[in-house]
Coordinates of C-alpha atoms in Angstrom, one line a residue:
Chain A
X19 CA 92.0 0.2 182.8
X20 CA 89.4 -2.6 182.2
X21 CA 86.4 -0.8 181.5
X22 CA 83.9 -3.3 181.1
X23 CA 83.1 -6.7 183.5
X24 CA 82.6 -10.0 181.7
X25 CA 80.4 -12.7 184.4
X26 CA 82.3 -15.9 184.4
X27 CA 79.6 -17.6 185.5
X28 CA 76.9 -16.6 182.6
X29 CA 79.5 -16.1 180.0
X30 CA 79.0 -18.9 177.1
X31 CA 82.3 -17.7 175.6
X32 CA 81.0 -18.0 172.3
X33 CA 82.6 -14.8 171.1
X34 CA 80.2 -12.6 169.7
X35 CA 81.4 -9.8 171.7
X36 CA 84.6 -10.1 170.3
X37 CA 83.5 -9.8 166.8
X38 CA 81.2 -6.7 167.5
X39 CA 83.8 -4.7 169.2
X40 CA 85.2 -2.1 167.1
X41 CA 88.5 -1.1 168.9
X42 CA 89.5 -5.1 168.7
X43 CA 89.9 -4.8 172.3
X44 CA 88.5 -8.3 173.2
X45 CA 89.6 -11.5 172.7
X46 CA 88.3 -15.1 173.8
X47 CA 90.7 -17.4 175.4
X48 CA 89.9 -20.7 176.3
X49 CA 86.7 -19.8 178.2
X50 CA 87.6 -16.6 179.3
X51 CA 87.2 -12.8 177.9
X52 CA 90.2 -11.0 178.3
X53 CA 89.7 -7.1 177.8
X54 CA 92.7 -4.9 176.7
X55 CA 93.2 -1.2 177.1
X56 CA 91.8 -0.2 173.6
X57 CA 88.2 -0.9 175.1
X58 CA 86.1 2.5 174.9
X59 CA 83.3 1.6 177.1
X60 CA 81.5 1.9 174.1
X61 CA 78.8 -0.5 175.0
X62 CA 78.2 -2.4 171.8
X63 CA 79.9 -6.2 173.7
X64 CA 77.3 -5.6 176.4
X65 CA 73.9 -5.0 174.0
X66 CA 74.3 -8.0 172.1
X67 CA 75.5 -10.5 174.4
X68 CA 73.4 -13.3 174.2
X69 CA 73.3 -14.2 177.8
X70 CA 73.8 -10.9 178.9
X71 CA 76.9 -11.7 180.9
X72 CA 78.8 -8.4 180.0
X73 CA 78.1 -4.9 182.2
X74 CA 80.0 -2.0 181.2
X75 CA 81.5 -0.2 183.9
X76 CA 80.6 3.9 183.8
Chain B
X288 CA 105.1 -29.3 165.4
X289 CA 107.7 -27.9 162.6
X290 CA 108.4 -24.3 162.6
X291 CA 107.6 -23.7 158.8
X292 CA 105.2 -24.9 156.7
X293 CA 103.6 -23.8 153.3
X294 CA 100.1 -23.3 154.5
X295 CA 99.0 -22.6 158.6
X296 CA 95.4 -22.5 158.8
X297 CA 94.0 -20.8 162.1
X298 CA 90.8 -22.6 163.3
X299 CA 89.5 -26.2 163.0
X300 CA 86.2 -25.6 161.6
X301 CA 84.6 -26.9 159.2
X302 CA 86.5 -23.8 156.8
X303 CA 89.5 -24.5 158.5
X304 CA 89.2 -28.8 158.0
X305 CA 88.8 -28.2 154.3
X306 CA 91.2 -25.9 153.5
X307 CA 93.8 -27.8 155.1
X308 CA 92.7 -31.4 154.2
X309 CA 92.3 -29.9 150.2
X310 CA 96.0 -28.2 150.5
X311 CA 97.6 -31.6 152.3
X312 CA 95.7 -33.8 149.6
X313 CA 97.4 -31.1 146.9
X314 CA 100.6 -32.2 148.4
X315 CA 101.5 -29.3 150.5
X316 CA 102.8 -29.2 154.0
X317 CA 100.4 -27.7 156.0
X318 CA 100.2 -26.9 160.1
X319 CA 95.9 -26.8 161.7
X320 CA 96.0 -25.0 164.8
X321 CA 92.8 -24.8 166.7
X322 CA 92.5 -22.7 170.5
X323 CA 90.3 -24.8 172.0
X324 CA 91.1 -28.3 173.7
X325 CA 88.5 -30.1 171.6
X326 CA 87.8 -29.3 168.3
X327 CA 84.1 -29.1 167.9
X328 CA 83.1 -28.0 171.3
X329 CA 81.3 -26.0 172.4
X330 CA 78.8 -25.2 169.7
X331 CA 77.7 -23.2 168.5
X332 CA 75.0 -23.5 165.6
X333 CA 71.7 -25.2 165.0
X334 CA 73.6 -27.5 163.2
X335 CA 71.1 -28.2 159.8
X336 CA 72.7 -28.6 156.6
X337 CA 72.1 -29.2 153.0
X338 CA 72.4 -33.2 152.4
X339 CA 73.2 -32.4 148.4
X340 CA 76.1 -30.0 149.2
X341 CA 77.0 -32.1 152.1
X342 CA 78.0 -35.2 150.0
X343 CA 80.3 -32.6 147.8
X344 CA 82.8 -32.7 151.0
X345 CA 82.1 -35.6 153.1
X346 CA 80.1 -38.9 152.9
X347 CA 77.6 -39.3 155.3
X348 CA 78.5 -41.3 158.6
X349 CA 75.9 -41.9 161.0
X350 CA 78.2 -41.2 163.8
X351 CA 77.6 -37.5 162.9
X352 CA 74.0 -37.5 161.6
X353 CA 71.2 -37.1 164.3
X354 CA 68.5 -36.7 162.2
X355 CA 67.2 -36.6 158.2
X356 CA 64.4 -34.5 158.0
X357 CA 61.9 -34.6 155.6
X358 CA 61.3 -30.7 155.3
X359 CA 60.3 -27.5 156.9
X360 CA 57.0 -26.4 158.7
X361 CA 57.0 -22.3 159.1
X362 CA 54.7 -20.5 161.1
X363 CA 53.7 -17.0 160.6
X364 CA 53.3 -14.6 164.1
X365 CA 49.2 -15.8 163.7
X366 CA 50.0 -19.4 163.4
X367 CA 49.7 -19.6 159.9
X368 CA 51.6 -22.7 159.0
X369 CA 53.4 -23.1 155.4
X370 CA 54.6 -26.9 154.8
X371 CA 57.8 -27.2 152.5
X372 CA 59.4 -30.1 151.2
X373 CA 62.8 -30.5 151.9
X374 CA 64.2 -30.1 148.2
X375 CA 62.8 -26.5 148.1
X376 CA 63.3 -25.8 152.0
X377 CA 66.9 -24.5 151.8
X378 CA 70.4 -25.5 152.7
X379 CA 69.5 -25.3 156.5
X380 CA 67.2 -28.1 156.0
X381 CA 68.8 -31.9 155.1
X382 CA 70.5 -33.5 158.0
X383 CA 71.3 -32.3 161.8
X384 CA 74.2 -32.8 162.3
X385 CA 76.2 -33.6 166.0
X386 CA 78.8 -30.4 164.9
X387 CA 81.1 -32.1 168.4
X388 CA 81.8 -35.1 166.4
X389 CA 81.1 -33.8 162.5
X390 CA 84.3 -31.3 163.2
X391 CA 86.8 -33.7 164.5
X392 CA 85.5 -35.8 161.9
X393 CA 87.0 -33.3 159.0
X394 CA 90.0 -32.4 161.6
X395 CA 90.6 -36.4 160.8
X396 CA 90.1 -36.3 157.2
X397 CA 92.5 -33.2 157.4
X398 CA 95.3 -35.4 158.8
X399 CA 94.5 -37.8 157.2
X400 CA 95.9 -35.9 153.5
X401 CA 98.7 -35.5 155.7
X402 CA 98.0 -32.1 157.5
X403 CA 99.7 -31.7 161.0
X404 CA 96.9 -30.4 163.5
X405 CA 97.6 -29.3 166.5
X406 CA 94.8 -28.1 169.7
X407 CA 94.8 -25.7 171.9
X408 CA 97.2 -23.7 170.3
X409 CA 96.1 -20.4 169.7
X410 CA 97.8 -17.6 167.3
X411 CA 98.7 -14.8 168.9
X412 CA 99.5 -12.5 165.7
X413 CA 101.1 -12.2 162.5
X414 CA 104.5 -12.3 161.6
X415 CA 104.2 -9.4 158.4
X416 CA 107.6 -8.5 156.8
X417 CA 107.7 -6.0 154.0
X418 CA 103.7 -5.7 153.9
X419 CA 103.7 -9.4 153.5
X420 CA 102.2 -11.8 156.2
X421 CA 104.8 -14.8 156.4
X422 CA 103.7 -16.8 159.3
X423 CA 101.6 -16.8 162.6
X424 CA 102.9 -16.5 166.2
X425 CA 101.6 -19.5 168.8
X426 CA 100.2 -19.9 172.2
X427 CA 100.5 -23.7 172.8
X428 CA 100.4 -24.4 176.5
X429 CA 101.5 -21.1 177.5
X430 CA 104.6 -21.3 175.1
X431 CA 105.1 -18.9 172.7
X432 CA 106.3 -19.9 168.6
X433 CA 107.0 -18.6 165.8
X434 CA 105.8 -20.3 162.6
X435 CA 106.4 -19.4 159.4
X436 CA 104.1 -20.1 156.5
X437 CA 104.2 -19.1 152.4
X438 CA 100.7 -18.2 153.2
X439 CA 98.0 -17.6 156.3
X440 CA 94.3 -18.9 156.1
X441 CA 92.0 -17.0 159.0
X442 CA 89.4 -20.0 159.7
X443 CA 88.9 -18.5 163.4
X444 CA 85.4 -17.8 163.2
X445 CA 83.2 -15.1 164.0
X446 CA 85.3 -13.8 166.3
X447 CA 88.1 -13.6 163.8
X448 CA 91.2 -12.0 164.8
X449 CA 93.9 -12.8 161.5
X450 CA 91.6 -10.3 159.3
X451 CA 92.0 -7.5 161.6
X452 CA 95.9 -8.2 162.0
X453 CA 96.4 -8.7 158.6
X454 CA 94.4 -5.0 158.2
X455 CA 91.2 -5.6 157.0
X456 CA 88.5 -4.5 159.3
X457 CA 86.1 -7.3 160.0
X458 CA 84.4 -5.8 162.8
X459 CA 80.5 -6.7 162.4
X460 CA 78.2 -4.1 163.3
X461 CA 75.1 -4.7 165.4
X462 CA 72.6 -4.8 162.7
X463 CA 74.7 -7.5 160.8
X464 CA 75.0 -9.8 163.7
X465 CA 72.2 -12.3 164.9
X466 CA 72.7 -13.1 168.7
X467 CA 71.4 -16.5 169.2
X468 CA 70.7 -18.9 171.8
X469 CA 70.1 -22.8 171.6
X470 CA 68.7 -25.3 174.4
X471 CA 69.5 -29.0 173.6
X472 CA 65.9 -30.3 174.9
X473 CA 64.5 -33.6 175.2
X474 CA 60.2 -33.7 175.4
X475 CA 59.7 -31.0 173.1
X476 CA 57.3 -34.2 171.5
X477 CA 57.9 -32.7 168.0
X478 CA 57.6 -34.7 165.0
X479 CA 61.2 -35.7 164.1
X480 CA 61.1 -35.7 160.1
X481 CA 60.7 -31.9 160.2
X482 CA 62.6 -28.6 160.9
X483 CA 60.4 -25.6 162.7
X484 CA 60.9 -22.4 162.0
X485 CA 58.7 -19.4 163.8
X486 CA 58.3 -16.4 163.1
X487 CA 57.3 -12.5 164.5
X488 CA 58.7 -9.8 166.2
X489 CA 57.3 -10.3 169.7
X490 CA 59.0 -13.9 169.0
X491 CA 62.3 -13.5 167.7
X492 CA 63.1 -9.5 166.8
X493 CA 64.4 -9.4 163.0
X494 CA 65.0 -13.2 163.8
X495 CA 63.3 -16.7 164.0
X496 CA 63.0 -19.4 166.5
X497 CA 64.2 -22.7 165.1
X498 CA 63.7 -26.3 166.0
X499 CA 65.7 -28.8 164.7
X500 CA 65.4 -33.0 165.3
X501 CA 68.1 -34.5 167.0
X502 CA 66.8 -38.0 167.0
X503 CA 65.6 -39.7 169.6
X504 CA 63.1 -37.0 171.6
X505 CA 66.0 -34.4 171.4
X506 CA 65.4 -31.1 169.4
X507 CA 67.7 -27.7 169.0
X508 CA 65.1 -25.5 170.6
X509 CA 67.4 -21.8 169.6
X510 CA 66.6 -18.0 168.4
X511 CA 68.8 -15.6 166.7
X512 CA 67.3 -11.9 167.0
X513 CA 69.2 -9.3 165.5
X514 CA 71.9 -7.5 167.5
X515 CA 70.7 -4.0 167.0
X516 CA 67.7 -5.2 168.8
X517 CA 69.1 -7.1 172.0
X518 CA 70.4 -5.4 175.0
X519 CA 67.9 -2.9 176.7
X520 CA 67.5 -5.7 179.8
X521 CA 66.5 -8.5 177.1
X522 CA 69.1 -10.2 175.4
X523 CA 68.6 -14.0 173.0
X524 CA 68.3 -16.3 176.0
X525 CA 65.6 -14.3 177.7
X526 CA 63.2 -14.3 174.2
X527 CA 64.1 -17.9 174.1
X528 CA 63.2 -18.4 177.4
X529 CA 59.9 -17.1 177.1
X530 CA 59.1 -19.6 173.6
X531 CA 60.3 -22.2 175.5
X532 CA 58.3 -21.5 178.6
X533 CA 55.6 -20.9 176.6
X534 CA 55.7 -24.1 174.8
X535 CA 57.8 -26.5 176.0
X536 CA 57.3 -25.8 180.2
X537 CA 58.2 -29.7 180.7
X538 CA 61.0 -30.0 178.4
X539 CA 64.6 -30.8 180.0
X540 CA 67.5 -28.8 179.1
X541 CA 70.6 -31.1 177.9
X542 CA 72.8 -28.1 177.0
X543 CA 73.2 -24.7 176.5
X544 CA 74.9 -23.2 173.3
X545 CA 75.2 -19.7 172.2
X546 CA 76.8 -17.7 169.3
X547 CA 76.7 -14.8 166.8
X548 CA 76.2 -15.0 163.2
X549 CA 77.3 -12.5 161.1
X550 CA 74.8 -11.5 158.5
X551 CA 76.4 -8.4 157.0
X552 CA 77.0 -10.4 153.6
X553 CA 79.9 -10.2 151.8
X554 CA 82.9 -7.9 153.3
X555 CA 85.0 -5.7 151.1
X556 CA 88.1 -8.3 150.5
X557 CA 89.0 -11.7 151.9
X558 CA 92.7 -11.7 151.0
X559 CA 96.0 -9.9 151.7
X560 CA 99.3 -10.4 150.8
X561 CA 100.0 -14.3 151.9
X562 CA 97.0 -14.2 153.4
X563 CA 93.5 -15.4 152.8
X564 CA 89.9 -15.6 155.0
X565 CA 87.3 -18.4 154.9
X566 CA 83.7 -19.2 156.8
X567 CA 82.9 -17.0 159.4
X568 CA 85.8 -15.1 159.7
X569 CA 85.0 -14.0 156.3
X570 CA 81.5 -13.4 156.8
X571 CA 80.4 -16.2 154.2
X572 CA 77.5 -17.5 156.4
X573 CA 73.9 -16.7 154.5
X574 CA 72.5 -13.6 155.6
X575 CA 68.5 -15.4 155.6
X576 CA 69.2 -18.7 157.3
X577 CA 72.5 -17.8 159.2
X578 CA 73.6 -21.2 157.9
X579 CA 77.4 -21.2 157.0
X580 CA 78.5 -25.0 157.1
X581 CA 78.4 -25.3 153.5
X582 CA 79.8 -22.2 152.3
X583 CA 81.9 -22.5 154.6
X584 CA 83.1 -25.8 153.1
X585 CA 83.1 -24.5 149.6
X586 CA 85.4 -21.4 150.9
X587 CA 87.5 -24.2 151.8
X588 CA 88.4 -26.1 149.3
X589 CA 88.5 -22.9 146.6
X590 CA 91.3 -21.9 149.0
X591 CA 92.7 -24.6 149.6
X592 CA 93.5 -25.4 145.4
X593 CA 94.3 -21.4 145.4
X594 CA 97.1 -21.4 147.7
X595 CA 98.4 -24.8 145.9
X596 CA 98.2 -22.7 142.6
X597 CA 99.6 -19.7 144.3
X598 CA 102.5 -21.8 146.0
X599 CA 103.2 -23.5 142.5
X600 CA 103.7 -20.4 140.2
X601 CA 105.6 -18.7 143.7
X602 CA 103.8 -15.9 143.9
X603 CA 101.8 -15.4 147.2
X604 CA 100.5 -11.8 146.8
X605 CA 97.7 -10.4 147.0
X606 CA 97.2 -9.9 143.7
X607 CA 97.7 -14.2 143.0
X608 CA 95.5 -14.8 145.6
X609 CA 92.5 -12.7 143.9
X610 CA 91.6 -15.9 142.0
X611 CA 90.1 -17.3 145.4
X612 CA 88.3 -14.0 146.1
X613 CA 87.1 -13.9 142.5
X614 CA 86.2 -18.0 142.8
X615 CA 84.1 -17.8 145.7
X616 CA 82.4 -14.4 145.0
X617 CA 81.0 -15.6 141.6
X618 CA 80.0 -18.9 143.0
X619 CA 79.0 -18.9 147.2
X620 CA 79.5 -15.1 147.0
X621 CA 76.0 -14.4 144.6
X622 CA 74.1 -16.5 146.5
X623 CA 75.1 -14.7 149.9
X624 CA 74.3 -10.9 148.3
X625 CA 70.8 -12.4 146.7
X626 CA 70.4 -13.8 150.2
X627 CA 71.4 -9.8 152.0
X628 CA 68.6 -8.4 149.6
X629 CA 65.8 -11.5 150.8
X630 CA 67.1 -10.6 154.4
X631 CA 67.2 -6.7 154.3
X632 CA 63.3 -6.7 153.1
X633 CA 62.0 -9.1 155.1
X634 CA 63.8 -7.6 158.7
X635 CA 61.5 -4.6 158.0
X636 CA 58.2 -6.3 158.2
X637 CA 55.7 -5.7 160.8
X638 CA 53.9 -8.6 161.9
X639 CA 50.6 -8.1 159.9
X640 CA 52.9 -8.1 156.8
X641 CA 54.5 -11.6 158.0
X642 CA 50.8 -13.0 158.2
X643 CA 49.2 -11.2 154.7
X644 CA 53.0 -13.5 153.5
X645 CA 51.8 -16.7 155.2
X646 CA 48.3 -16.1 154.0
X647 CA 49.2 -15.6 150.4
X648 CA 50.7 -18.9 150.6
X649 CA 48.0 -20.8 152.2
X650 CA 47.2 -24.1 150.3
X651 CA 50.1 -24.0 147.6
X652 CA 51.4 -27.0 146.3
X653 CA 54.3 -26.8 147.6
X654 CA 55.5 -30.6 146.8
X655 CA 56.3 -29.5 143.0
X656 CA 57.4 -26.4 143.1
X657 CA 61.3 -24.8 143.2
X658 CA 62.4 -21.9 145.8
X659 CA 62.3 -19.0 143.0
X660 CA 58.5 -20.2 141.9
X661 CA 57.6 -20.1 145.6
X662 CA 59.4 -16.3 145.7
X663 CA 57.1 -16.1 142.2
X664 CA 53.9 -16.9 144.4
X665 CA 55.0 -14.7 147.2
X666 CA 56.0 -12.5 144.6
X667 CA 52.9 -12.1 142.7
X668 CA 50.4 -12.0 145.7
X669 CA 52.4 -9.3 148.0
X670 CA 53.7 -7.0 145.1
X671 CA 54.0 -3.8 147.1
X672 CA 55.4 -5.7 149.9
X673 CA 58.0 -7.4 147.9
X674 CA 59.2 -4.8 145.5
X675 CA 62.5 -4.7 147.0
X676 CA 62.9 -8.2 145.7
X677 CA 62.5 -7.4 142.2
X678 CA 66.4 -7.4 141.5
X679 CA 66.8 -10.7 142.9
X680 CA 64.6 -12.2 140.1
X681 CA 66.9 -10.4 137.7
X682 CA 69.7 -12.0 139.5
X683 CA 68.1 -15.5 139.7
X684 CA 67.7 -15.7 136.0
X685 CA 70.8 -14.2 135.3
X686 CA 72.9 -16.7 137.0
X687 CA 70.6 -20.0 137.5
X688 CA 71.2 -19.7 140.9
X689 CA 69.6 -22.9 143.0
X690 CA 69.0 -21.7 146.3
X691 CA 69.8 -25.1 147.8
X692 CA 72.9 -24.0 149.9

């Protein structure tokens, strides 16, 4: 279940999130995220975003 | 595209460029792969670098240089201003570069040696056998490969995926990251020959607002704040945002660029068995500055005359490939773990310390004088403030280090 929601339209894909994410469940293709089933909901993508594109869904 | 090689090198950075372009030139077959469709783009740096460790790698082209600045102007949370000249500024401060054009530019010089590069092909995973990493598996065009390689080099970035695959954990925690945002502006009206730097916590959080020339009436207008300290309904853009509404209200915005910098200093290991990490993907970027192009560079080309050794003598493991992790460690490596100590003292100030620094160095000659005397001036003036430095003198005069990355 995809636990968190990445805005396409904000997104800078730059891949910070990626490299924060401690369960490795992100990864940036092209210009997309794509979010995998390790993702915890942990938060940690979301906080340092620097566009603030990513909500975590609770 | 063969399907084996002696070296694949994930990413087309500048780590990736020179580790591939040093490995070709060493007479190796070697495969670039980089995801994206233009190598180069988007970026995502302020794009400053060191003009003496520059020319190391590359001779200048102005088809890459935007602007050659004279030295830095930094401004304390009061608006205390400290003028630096550009040989004691630091590695950040040189030329500014266009990264679009200076990446494809070492992608070319990697082809040139005879390296086969290949875009939008992204690796998927690792092909390991017997706790040894012998190739990569591809994504070109929605095609899946298998290519094997006598050794791996991660040069994906920040976002590096080859480390965690090839188990070591390169996850960066929020504290070690700087979240940054960068406009492209033209009508900022600042003075061209120099790089800005501001600094204070209502600014940039455990960061700094940078402007860098990019000729013409063009400027890197960017923040990096630190990622423990983003989030909470303000994240990089809105802080920079605010400075640039502040300051710049009728300024245009040419682009937008954002990015994370990992400032964690050195991880644990760099190298597994047929495997090895360089730039960002093995955290190499300079904790103070968050500039990486240069070590980044010099990761490179260590790597790139290891795996040649390593391929030569047969052995790929682990244990042969220590000579790169030794190699850069004793050379990019001290200057990165001086540059964690600098970094982990100066995060902690409040503002009034940032000013009582600024004020201490109010009408220095700065002209004449080397990075380590002005850390001696700083030094001498702020003792209390700056007794977590005291090892780094030790270090500095221990190992001559220059400070100029």
């Amino acid at each position: 279940m995809v636990t968190i929601n990445v805005n396409k339209f904000k997104c800078g894909y730059c891949g910070a999130c990626v490299s924060v994410c401690p369960a490795g469940a992100l990864e940036l293709v092209e210009t997309w995220i794509e979010v995998n089933e390790l993702c915890t909901s942990c938060g940690i993508c979301a906080k340092i975003c620097p566009v603030g594109a990513i909500e975590v869904k609770k | 595209m063969k399907n084996e090689y002696d070296v694949v090198v994930i990413g087309a950075g500048p780590a990736g460029s020179i580790t591939a372009k040093t490995a070709a030139e060493k007479g190796l077959s070697v495969l670039l792969i980089e995801k994206r469709q233009e190598i180069g783009d988007p970026v995502r740096c302020a794009e400053g670098v060191s003009k003496v460790w520059l020319r190391k790698h590359i001779e200048p082209d102005h088809r890459w240089i935007c602007a050659d600045v004279k030295g830095s102007r930094i401004f304390a949370p009061d608006g205390t201003m400290i003028e630096m000249a550009e040989e004691i500024a630091g590695g950040e401060v040189g030329y500014v570069l266009e990264r679009k054009i200076f990446d494809r530019a070492l992608a070319y010089e990697a082809s040139k040696a005879g390296a086969d590069v290949m875009v939008k092909t992204r690796a998927t995973d690792l092909i390991i056998e017997n706790n040894f990493i012998k190739g990569v598996k591809v994504s070109h065009l929605g095609q899946s490969y298998d290519i094997k390689a006598k050794i791996v080099i991660g040069a994906d970035g920040v976002e590096s995926k080859v480390g965690r695959w090839a188990g070591i954990d390169t996850a960066i925690k929020p504290a070690d990251i700087e979240t940054c945002a960068q406009y492209l502006m033209s009508g900022t009206g600042i003075d061209q020959n120099y790089c800005y730097f501001y600094l204070g916590n209502d600014v940039a959080p455990a960061g700094y607002v940078w402007i860098f020339p990019k000729g013409n009436d063009m400027a890197n207008v960017g923040i990096g704040i630190m990622g423990n300290k983003s989030g909470n309904g303000k994240h990089a853009i809105d802080y920079l945002n605010d400075f640039v509404n502040d300051k710049y209200p009728d300024a245009k915005i040419l682009e937008v660029d954002v990015g994370g910098v990992p400032v964690c200093g050195s991880i644990e290991k760099t190298i597994a068995n047929g495997l090895m990490l360089v730039g960002d993907a093995a955290r190499q970027s300079d904790p103070i500055t968050g500039g990486g192009i240069i070590n980044a560079m010099e990761a490179g080309k260590i790597a790139g005359e290891v795996a040649y050794n390593a391929i030569s003598k047969g052995d790929v493991s682990a244990n042969a490939l220590n000579e790169y992790e030794i190699k850069w460690r004793e050379t990019i490596g001290r200057e990165i773990d001086n540059s964690l100590i600098v970094k982990d003292t100066f995060v902690k100030f409040t503002d009034k310390e940032l000013n009582s620094l600024g004020h201490s160095l109010e009408g220095v000659n700065f002209s004449s004088m080397s990075l380590i005397e002005l850390l001696y001036a700083l030094f001498k003036a702020n003792k209390k403030l700056l007794w977590d430095l005291r090892i780094l003198f030790k270090n500095v005069v221990k190992y001559e280090l220059d400070f100029e990355r």
